[in-house]
Coordinates of C-alpha atoms in Angstrom, one line a residue:
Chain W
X1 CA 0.0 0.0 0.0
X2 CA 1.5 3.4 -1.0
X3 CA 0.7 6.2 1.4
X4 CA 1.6 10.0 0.3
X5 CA 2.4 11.8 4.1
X6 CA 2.7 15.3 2.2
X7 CA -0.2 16.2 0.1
X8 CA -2.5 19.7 0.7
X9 CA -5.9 20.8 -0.6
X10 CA -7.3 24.0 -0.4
X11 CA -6.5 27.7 -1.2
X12 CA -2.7 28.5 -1.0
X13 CA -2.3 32.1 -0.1
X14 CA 0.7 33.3 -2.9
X15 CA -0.7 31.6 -5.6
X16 CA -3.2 29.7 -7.6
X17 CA -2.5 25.7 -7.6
X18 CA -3.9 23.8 -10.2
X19 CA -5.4 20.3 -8.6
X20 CA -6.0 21.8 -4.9
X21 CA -9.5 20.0 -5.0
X22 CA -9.7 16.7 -3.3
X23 CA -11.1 15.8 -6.3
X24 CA -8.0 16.7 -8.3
X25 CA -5.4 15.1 -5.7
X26 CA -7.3 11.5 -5.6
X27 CA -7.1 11.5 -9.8
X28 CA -2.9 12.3 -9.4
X29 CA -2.7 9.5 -6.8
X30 CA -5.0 7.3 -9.4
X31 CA -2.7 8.5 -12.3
X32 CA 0.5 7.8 -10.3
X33 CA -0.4 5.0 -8.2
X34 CA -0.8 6.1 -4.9
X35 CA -3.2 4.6 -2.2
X36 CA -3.1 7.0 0.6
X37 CA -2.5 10.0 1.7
X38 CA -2.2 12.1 4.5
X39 CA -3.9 15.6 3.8
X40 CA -3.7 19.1 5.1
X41 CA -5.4 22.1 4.6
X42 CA -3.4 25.0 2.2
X43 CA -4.5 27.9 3.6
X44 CA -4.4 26.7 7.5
X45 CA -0.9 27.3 8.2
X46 CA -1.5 31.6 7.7
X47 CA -4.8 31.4 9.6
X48 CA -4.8 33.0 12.8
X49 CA -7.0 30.4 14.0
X50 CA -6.7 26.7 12.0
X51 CA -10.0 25.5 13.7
X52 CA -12.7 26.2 10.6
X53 CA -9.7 25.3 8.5
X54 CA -10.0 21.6 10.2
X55 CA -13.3 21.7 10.0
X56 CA -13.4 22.4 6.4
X57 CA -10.9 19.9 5.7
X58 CA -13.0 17.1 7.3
X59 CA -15.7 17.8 4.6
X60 CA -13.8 18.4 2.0
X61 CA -12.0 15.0 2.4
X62 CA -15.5 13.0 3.6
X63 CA -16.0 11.4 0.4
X64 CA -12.4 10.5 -0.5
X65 CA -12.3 8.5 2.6
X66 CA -10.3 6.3 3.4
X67 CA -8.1 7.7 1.0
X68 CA -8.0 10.9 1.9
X69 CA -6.6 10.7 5.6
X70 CA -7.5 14.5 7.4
X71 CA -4.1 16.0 9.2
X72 CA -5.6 18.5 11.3
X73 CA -4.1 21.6 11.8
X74 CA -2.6 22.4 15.9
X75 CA -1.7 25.9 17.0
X76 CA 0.1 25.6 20.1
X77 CA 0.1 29.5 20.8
X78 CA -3.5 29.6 20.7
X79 CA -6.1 28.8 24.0
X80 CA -6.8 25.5 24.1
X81 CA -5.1 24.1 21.8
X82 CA -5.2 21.2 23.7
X83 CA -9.1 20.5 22.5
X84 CA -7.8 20.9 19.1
X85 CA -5.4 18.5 19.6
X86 CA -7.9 15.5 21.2
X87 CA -10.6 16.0 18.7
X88 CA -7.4 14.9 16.1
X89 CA -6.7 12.3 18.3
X90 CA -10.9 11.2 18.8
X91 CA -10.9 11.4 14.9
X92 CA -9.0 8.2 14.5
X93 CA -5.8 10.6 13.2
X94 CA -2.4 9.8 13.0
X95 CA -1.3 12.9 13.4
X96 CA -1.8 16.6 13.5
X97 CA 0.4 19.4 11.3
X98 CA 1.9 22.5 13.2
X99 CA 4.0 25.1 11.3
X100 CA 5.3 27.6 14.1
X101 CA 6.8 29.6 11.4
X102 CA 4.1 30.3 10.0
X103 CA 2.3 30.6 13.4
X104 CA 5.2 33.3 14.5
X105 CA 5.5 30.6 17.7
X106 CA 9.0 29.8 18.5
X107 CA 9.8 26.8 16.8
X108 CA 11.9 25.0 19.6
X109 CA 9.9 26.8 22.5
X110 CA 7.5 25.5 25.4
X111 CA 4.5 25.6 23.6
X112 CA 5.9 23.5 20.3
X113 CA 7.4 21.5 22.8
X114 CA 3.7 21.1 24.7
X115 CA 2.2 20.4 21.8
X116 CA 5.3 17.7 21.1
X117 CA 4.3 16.2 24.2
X118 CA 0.8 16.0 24.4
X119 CA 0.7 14.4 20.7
X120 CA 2.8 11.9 22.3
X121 CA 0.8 11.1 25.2
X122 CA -2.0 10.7 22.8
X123 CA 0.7 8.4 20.1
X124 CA -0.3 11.0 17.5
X125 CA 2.6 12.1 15.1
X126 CA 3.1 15.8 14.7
X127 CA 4.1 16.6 10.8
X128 CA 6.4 19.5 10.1
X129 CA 7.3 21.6 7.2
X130 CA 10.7 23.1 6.7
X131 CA 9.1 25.1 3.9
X132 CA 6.9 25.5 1.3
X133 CA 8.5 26.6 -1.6
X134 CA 12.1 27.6 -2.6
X135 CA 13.2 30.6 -0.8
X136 CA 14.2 32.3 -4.3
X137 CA 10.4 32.4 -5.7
X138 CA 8.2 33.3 -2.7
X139 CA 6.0 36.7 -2.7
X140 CA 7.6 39.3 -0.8
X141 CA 4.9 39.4 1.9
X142 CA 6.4 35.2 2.2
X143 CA 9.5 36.7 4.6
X144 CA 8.8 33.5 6.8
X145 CA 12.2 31.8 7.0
X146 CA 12.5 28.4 6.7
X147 CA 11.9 25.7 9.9
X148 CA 15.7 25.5 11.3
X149 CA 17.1 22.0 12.1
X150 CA 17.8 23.0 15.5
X151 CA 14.5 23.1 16.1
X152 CA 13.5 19.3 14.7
X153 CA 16.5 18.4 17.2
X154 CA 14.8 20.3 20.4
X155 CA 11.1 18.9 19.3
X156 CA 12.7 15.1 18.6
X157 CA 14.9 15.3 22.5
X158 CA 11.8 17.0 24.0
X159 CA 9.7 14.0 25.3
X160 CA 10.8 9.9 25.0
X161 CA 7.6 9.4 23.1
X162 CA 7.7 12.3 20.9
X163 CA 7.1 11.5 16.9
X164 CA 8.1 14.0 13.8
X165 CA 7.5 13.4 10.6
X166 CA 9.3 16.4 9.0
X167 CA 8.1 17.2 5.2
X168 CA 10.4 18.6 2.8
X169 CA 13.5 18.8 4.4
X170 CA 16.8 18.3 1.7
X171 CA 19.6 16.1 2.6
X172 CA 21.3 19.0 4.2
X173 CA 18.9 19.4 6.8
X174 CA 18.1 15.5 7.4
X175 CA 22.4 15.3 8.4
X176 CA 21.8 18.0 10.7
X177 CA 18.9 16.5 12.4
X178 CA 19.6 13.0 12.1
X179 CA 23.8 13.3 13.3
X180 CA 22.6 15.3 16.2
X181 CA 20.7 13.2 17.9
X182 CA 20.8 9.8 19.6
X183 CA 19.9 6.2 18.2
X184 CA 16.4 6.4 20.0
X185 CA 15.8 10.2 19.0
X186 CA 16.4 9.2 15.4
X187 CA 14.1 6.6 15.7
X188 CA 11.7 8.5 16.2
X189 CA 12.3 10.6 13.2
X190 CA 10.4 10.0 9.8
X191 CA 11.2 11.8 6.6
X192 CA 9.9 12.1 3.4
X193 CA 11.5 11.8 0.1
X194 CA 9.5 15.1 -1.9
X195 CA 13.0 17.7 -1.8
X196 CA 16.0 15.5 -1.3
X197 CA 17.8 15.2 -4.8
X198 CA 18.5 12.0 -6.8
X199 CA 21.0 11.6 -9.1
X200 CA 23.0 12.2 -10.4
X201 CA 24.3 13.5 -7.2
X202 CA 22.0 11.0 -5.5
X203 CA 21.5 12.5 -2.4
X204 CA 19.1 10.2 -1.7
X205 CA 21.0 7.4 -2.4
X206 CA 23.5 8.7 -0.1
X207 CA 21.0 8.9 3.1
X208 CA 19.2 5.6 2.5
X209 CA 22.7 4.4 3.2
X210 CA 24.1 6.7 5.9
X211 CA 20.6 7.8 7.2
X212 CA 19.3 4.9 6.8
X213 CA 16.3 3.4 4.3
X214 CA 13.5 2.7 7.3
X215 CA 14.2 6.8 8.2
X216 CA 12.0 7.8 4.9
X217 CA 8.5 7.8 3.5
X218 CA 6.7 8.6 0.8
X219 CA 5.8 12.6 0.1
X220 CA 5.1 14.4 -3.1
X221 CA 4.3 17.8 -1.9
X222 CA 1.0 18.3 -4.3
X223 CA -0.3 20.1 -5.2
X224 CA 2.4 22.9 -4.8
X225 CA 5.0 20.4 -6.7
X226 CA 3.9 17.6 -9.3
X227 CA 3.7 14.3 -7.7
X228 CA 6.0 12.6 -10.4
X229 CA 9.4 13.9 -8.5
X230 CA 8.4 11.8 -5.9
X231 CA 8.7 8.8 -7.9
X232 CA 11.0 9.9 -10.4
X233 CA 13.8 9.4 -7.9
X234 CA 12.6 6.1 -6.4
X235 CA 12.5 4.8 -10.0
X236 CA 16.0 5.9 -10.7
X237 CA 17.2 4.2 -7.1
X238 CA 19.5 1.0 -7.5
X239 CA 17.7 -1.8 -5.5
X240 CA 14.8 -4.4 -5.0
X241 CA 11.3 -3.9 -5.1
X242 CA 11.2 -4.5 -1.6
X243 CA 13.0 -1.4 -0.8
X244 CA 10.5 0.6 -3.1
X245 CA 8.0 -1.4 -0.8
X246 CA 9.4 0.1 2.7
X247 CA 10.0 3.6 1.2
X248 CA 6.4 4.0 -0.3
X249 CA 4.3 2.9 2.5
X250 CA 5.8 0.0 4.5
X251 CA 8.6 2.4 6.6
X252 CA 5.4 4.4 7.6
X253 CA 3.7 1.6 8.8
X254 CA 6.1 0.5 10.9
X255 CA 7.0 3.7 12.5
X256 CA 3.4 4.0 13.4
X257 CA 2.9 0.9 15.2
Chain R
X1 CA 15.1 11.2 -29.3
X2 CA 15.5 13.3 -26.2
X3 CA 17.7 15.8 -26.1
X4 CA 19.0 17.5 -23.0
X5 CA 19.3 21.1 -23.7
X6 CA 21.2 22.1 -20.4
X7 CA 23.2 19.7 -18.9
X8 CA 27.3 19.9 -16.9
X9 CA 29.6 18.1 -16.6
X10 CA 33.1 18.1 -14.4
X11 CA 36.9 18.0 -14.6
X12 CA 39.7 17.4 -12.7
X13 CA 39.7 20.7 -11.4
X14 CA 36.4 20.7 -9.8
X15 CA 36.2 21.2 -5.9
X16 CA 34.4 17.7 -5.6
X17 CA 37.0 14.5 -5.6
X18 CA 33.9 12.6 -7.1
X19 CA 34.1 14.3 -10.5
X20 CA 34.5 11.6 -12.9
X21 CA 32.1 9.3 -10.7
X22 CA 28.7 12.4 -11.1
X23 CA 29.7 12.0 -15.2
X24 CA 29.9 9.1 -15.3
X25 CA 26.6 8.8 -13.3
X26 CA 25.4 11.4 -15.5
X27 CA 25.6 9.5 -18.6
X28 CA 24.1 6.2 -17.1
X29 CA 21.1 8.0 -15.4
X30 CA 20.6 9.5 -19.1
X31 CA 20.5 6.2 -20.6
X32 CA 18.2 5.0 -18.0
X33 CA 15.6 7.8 -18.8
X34 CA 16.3 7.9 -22.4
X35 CA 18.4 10.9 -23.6
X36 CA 20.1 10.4 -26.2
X37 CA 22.1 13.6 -26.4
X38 CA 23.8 15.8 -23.3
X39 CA 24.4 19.1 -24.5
X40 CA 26.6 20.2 -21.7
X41 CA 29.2 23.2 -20.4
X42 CA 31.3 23.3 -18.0
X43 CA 31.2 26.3 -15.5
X44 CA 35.4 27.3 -16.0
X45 CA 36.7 25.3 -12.6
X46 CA 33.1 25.3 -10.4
X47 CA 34.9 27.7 -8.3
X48 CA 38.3 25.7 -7.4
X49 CA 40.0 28.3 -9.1
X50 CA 37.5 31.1 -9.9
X51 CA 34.0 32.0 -9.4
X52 CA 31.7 29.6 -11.3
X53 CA 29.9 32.9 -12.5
X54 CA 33.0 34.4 -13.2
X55 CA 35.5 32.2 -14.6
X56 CA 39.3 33.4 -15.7
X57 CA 40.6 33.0 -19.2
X58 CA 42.5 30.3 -18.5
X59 CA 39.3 28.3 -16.1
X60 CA 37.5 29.3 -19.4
X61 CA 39.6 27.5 -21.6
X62 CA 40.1 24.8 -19.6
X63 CA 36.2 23.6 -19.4
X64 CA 36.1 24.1 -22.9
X65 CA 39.0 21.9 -23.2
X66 CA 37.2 19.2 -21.0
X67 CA 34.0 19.5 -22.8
X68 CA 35.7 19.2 -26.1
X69 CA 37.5 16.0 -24.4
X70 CA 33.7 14.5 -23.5
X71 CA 32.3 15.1 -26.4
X72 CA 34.7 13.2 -28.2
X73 CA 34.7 10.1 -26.0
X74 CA 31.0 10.3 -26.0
X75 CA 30.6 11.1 -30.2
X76 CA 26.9 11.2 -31.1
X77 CA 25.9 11.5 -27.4
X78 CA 27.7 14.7 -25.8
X79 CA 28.0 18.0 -27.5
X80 CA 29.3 20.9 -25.7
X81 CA 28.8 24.7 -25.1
X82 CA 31.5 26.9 -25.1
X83 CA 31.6 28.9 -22.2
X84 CA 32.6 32.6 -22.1
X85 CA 33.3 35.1 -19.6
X86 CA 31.9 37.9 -21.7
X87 CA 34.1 40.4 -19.9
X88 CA 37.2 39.7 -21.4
X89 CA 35.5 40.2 -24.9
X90 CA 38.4 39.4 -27.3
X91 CA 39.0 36.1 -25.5
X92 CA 35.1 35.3 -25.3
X93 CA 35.4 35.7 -29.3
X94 CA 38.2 34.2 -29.8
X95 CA 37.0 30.9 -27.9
X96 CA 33.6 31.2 -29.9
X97 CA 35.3 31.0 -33.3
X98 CA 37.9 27.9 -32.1
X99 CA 35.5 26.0 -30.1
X100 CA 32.6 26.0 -32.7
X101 CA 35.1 25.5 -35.4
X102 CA 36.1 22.2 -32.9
X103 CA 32.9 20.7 -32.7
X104 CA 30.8 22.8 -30.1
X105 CA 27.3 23.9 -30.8
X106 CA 26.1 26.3 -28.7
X107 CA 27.2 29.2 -26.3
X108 CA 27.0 29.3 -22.7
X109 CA 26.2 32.4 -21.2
X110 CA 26.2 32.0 -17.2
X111 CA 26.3 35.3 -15.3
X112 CA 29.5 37.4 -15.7
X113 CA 27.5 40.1 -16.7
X114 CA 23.9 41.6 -17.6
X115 CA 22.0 40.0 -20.2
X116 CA 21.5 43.2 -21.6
X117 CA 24.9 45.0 -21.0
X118 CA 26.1 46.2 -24.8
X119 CA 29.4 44.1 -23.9
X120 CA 27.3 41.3 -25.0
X121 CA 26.2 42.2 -28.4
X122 CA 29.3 40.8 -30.1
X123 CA 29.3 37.9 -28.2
X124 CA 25.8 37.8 -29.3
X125 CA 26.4 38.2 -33.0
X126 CA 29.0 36.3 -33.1
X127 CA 27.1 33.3 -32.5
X128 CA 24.1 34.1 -34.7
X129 CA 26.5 34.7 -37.5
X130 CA 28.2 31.0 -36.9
X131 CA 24.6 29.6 -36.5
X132 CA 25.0 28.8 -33.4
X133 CA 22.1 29.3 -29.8
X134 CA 22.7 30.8 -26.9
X135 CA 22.1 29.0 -23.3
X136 CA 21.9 31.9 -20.9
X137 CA 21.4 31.4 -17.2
X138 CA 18.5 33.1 -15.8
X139 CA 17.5 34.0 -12.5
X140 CA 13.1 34.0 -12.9
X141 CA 12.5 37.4 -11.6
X142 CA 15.7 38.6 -10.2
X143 CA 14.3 41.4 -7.4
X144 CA 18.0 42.0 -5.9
X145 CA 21.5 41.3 -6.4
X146 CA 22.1 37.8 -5.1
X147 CA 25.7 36.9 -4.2
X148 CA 28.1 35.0 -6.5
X149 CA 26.6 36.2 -9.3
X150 CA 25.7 38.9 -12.3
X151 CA 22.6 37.3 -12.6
X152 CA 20.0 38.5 -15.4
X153 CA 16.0 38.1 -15.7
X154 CA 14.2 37.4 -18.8
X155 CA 13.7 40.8 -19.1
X156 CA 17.1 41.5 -19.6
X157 CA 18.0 38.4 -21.8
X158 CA 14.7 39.5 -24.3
X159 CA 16.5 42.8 -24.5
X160 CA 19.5 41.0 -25.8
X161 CA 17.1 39.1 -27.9
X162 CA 15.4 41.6 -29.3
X163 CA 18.8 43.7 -30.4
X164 CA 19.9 40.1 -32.2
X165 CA 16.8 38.8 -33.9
X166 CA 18.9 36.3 -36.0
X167 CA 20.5 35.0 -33.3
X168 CA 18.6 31.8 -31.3
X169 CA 18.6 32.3 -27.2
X170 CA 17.9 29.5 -24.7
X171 CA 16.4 31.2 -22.0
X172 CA 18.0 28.9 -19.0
X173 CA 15.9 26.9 -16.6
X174 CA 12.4 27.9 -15.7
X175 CA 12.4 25.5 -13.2
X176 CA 15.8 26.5 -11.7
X177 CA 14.6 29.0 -8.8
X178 CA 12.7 32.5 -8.4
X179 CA 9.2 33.3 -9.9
X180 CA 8.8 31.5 -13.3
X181 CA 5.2 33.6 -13.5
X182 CA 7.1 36.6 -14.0
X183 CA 9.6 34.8 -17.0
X184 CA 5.9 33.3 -18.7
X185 CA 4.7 37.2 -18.8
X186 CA 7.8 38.2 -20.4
X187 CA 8.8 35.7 -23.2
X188 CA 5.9 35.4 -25.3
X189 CA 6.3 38.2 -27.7
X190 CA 10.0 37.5 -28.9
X191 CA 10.0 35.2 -30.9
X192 CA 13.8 34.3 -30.8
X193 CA 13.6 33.1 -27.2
X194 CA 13.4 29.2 -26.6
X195 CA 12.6 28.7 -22.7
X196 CA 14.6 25.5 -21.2
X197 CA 12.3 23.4 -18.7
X198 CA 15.2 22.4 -16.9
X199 CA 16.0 22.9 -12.6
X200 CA 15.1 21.0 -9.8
X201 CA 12.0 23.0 -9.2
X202 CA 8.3 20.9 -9.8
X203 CA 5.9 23.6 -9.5
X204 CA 2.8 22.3 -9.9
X205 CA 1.2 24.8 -13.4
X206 CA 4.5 25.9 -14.0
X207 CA 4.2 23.2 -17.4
X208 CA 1.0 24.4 -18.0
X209 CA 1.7 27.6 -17.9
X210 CA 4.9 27.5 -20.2
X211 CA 2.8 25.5 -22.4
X212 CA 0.1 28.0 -22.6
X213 CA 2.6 31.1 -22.8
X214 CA 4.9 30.0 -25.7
X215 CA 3.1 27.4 -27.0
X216 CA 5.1 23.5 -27.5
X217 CA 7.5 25.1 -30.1
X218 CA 9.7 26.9 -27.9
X219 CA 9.9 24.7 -25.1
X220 CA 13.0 22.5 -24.5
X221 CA 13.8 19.6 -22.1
X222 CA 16.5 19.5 -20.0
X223 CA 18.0 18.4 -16.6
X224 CA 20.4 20.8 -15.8
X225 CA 22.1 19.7 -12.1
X226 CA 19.7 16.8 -11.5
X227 CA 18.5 14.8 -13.7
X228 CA 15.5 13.2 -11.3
X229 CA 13.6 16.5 -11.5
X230 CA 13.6 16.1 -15.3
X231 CA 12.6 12.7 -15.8
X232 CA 9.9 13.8 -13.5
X233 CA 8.7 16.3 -15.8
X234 CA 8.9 14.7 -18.6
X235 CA 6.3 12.0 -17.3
X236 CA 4.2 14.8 -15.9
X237 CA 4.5 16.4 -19.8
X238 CA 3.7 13.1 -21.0
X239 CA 0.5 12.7 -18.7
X240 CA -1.4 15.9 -20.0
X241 CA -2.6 14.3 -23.0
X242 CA -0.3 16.2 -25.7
X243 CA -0.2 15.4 -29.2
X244 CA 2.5 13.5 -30.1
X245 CA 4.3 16.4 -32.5
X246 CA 4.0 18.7 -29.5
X247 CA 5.3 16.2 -27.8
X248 CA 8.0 15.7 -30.0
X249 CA 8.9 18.7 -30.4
X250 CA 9.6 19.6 -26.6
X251 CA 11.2 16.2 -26.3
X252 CA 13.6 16.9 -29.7
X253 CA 12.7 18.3 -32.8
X254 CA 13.0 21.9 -31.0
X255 CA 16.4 21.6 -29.9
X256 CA 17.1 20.0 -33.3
X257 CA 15.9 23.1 -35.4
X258 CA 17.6 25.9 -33.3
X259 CA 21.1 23.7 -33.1
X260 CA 23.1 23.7 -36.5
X261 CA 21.4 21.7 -38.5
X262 CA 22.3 18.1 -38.5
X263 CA 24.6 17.9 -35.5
X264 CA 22.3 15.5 -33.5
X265 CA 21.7 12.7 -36.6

């Protein structure tokens, strides 16, 4: 079964995307061969408050379930959060999405932290984004810098049960992350494939093998990228079909358990 | 037939002790997807010796040197570009006329100075007269100075254009970073201006939209620096239902009308 942990719908605030419709993003996955996916809301991360976002998102993705798997959004800056957080967890989620860049919270701070924590208490995943889209083409308003892997470090140490999955991180950042911190914070670490380069500087090559292959799942990114990088890369990777097997759904699997 | 409009290569003085293992890569990854021609530079000494966007005379010669040296142990699969730091002029012309004389089939402009600085128009004519396009690297929307480089916009390259209408340009890389939106508002009036697909950047529209803005005929595939990125667009081209000559044409025939003609049978 291959499950996509990086997919949006919804209105993206810089730009139009073609395919934002959940409509649009289960005909990619048909066209490419995708099962799953794990879906958050476009727009949610600039919202002051995520909560209609979520709400929206749940009936937007309704009639695409099971495929469609809702990622609700979690402010941790906001009032009772918390609430946020255990309707997620009552849902039958497997994770929530913060962005504290986005939500001007500090991204290593006590409430990221809190929210770290209380996903983990609850065995919900929290999914990250270092960034959206390449630093040299955002709008000029778009001044939000990129998640720092510092951060990912202090959020992975903060609590024994704590579980990231970090979206669109590139290999630089993964080394950072992954280097700096123990066998069991690593562990608990799950990356996806949609910005690290193949070859023929096969950076992800390179971090299946020093990294290591059970550290990364399946993301595309759509619809702010097209889905066919994703697998573009995998299809150009030496190795057996069991390998593609782990990377596009069986890693996740795992790690979830 | 795929031809890879924009593509690099390394030597010996590149800062990376991998050199001849990414060509060599290079060339199998190609024949994995399907190209069956690189048409490749080399950026002087990728900054061993001096800048990659502004290489000295003697980094100049010695990429083209290297590229000559592929292209002959790769015939009828590697053709080169000679690049030219178009601020020491005589040489730049003087490496035009010996290169292209040697084998090479294009010109690689990178960003030593302003698409539309006058310093470029003999550079410029020069290769129109020998029949011969112009790759120029392009920043999509440049709003500042960014470091490392003179880096021009489309606007600046269609100036150039536009002041050499008998000479072919290869606008570099729409996918290669900063707002392609802005490039796809500027290109579609001058006619002498072929936009490369190549970069690691998979916008989602952003084929669409080049599509729509110039239309399949002056649209060219290419890698660039990693070659995953194109074989993903090239599958995402191939899923929109195209006709085949369109097709075709992005795939080839393009690059085959604005290269001298012949050089990829």
């Amino acid at each position: 079964m291959i499950v996509d942990v990086a997919t949006f719908v919804g209105a993206y605030p810089f730009r139009v995307l073609p395919g934002a419709t959940p409509d649009a993003l289960v005909g990619q996955m048909d066209r490419l061969g995708i099962d799953a996916a794990w879906v958050g809301d476009l727009g949610a991360p600039w919202h002051r408050d995520p909560r209609a976002a979520n709400r929206n998102l749940d009936v937007l993705v309704a009639p695409h379930a099971p495929r469609l798997i809702p990622i609700p959004t979690v402010h941790p800056g906001l009032p009772a959060w918390e609430e946020d957080l255990q309707a997620a967890a009552d849902a039958g989620a497997p994770g929530v999405r913060t962005y504290p860049m986005q939500q001007v919270v500090d991204p290593a701070g006590t409430a990221v932290q809190g929210l770290v924590q209380a996903a983990a208490a609850l065995q919900l995943a929290v999914v990250l984004t270092v960034r959206f889209e390449d630093l040299r083409q955002r709008h000029p308003l778009d001044s939000v810098p990129d998640l720092p892997a510092s951060a990912v470090r202090a959020l992975a140490r903060c609590d024994a049960g704590a579980r990231l999955v970090v979206t669109h991180a590139n290999r630089d950042f993964i080394e950072e992350v992954h280097f700096g911190l123990t066998p069991d914070e690593f562990r608990r670490v799950l990356w996806d494939i949609s910005w690290v380069w193949g070859p023929p500087d096969d950076d992800l090559a390179t971090l299946l093998g020093t990294v290591g292959e059970e550290r990364f799942a399946l993301g595309t990114g759509m619809p702010l990228r097209i889905g066919d990088g994703a697998f573009a890369k995998l299809d150009l990777l030496e190795g057996s079909e069991g390998r593609l097997d782990r990377l596009t759904g069986g890693n996740l699997r795992g790690w979830l358990k | 037939m795929l031809i890879d409009v924009h593509a690099h290569f390394h030597t010996n003085l590149s800062p990376r002790a991998d050199w001849q293992a990414v060509n060599a890569r290079r060339l199998a990854i190609g024949q994995r997807i399907g190209i069956t021609a690189h048409v490749a530079s080399i950026l002087g000494s990728w900054g061993a010796r001096s800048p990659i966007y502004f290489p000295s005379k003697e980094d100049v010669e010695h990429a083209n040197d290297a590229m000559l040296a592929l292209c002959r142990a790769h015939p009828k699969l590697v053709y080169g570009y000679c690049v030219v730091n178009p601020n020491e002029t005589e040489h730049a012309l003087h490496e035009i006329d010996r290169r292209v004389a040697a084998g090479m089939i294009g010109v690689k402009l990178a960003a030593s100075r302003r698409a539309n600085d006058p310093l470029l128009d003999p550079i410029a004519a020069l290769a129109g007269g020998r029949g011969v396009p112009i790759l120029h690297h392009i920043w999509q929307h440049r709003r500042r100075e960014w470091p490392g480089q003179e880096a021009s916009d489309a606007f600046e390259l269609c100036e150039l254009a536009a002041r050499h209408p008998a000479t072919r340009f290869i606008l570099a890389h729409l996918g290669g970073g900063g707002d392609w939106e802005h490039t796809l508002r500027v290109v579609p009036d001058v006619a002498n201006v072929w936009v490369d697909l190549s970069g690691s950047g998979l916008d989602n529209g952003m084929l669409e939209a080049a599509l729509e803005a110039v239309g399949p005929r002056r649209l060219l595939w290419g890698a660039d620096i990693t070659l995953d990125t194109g074989l993903a667009k090239l599958r995402y081209l191939e899923s929109l239902g195209l006709p085949a000559d369109d097709l075709a044409a992005i795939r080839a025939t393009n690059a085959q009308a604005i290269f001298p003609e012949g050089c990829f049978r």
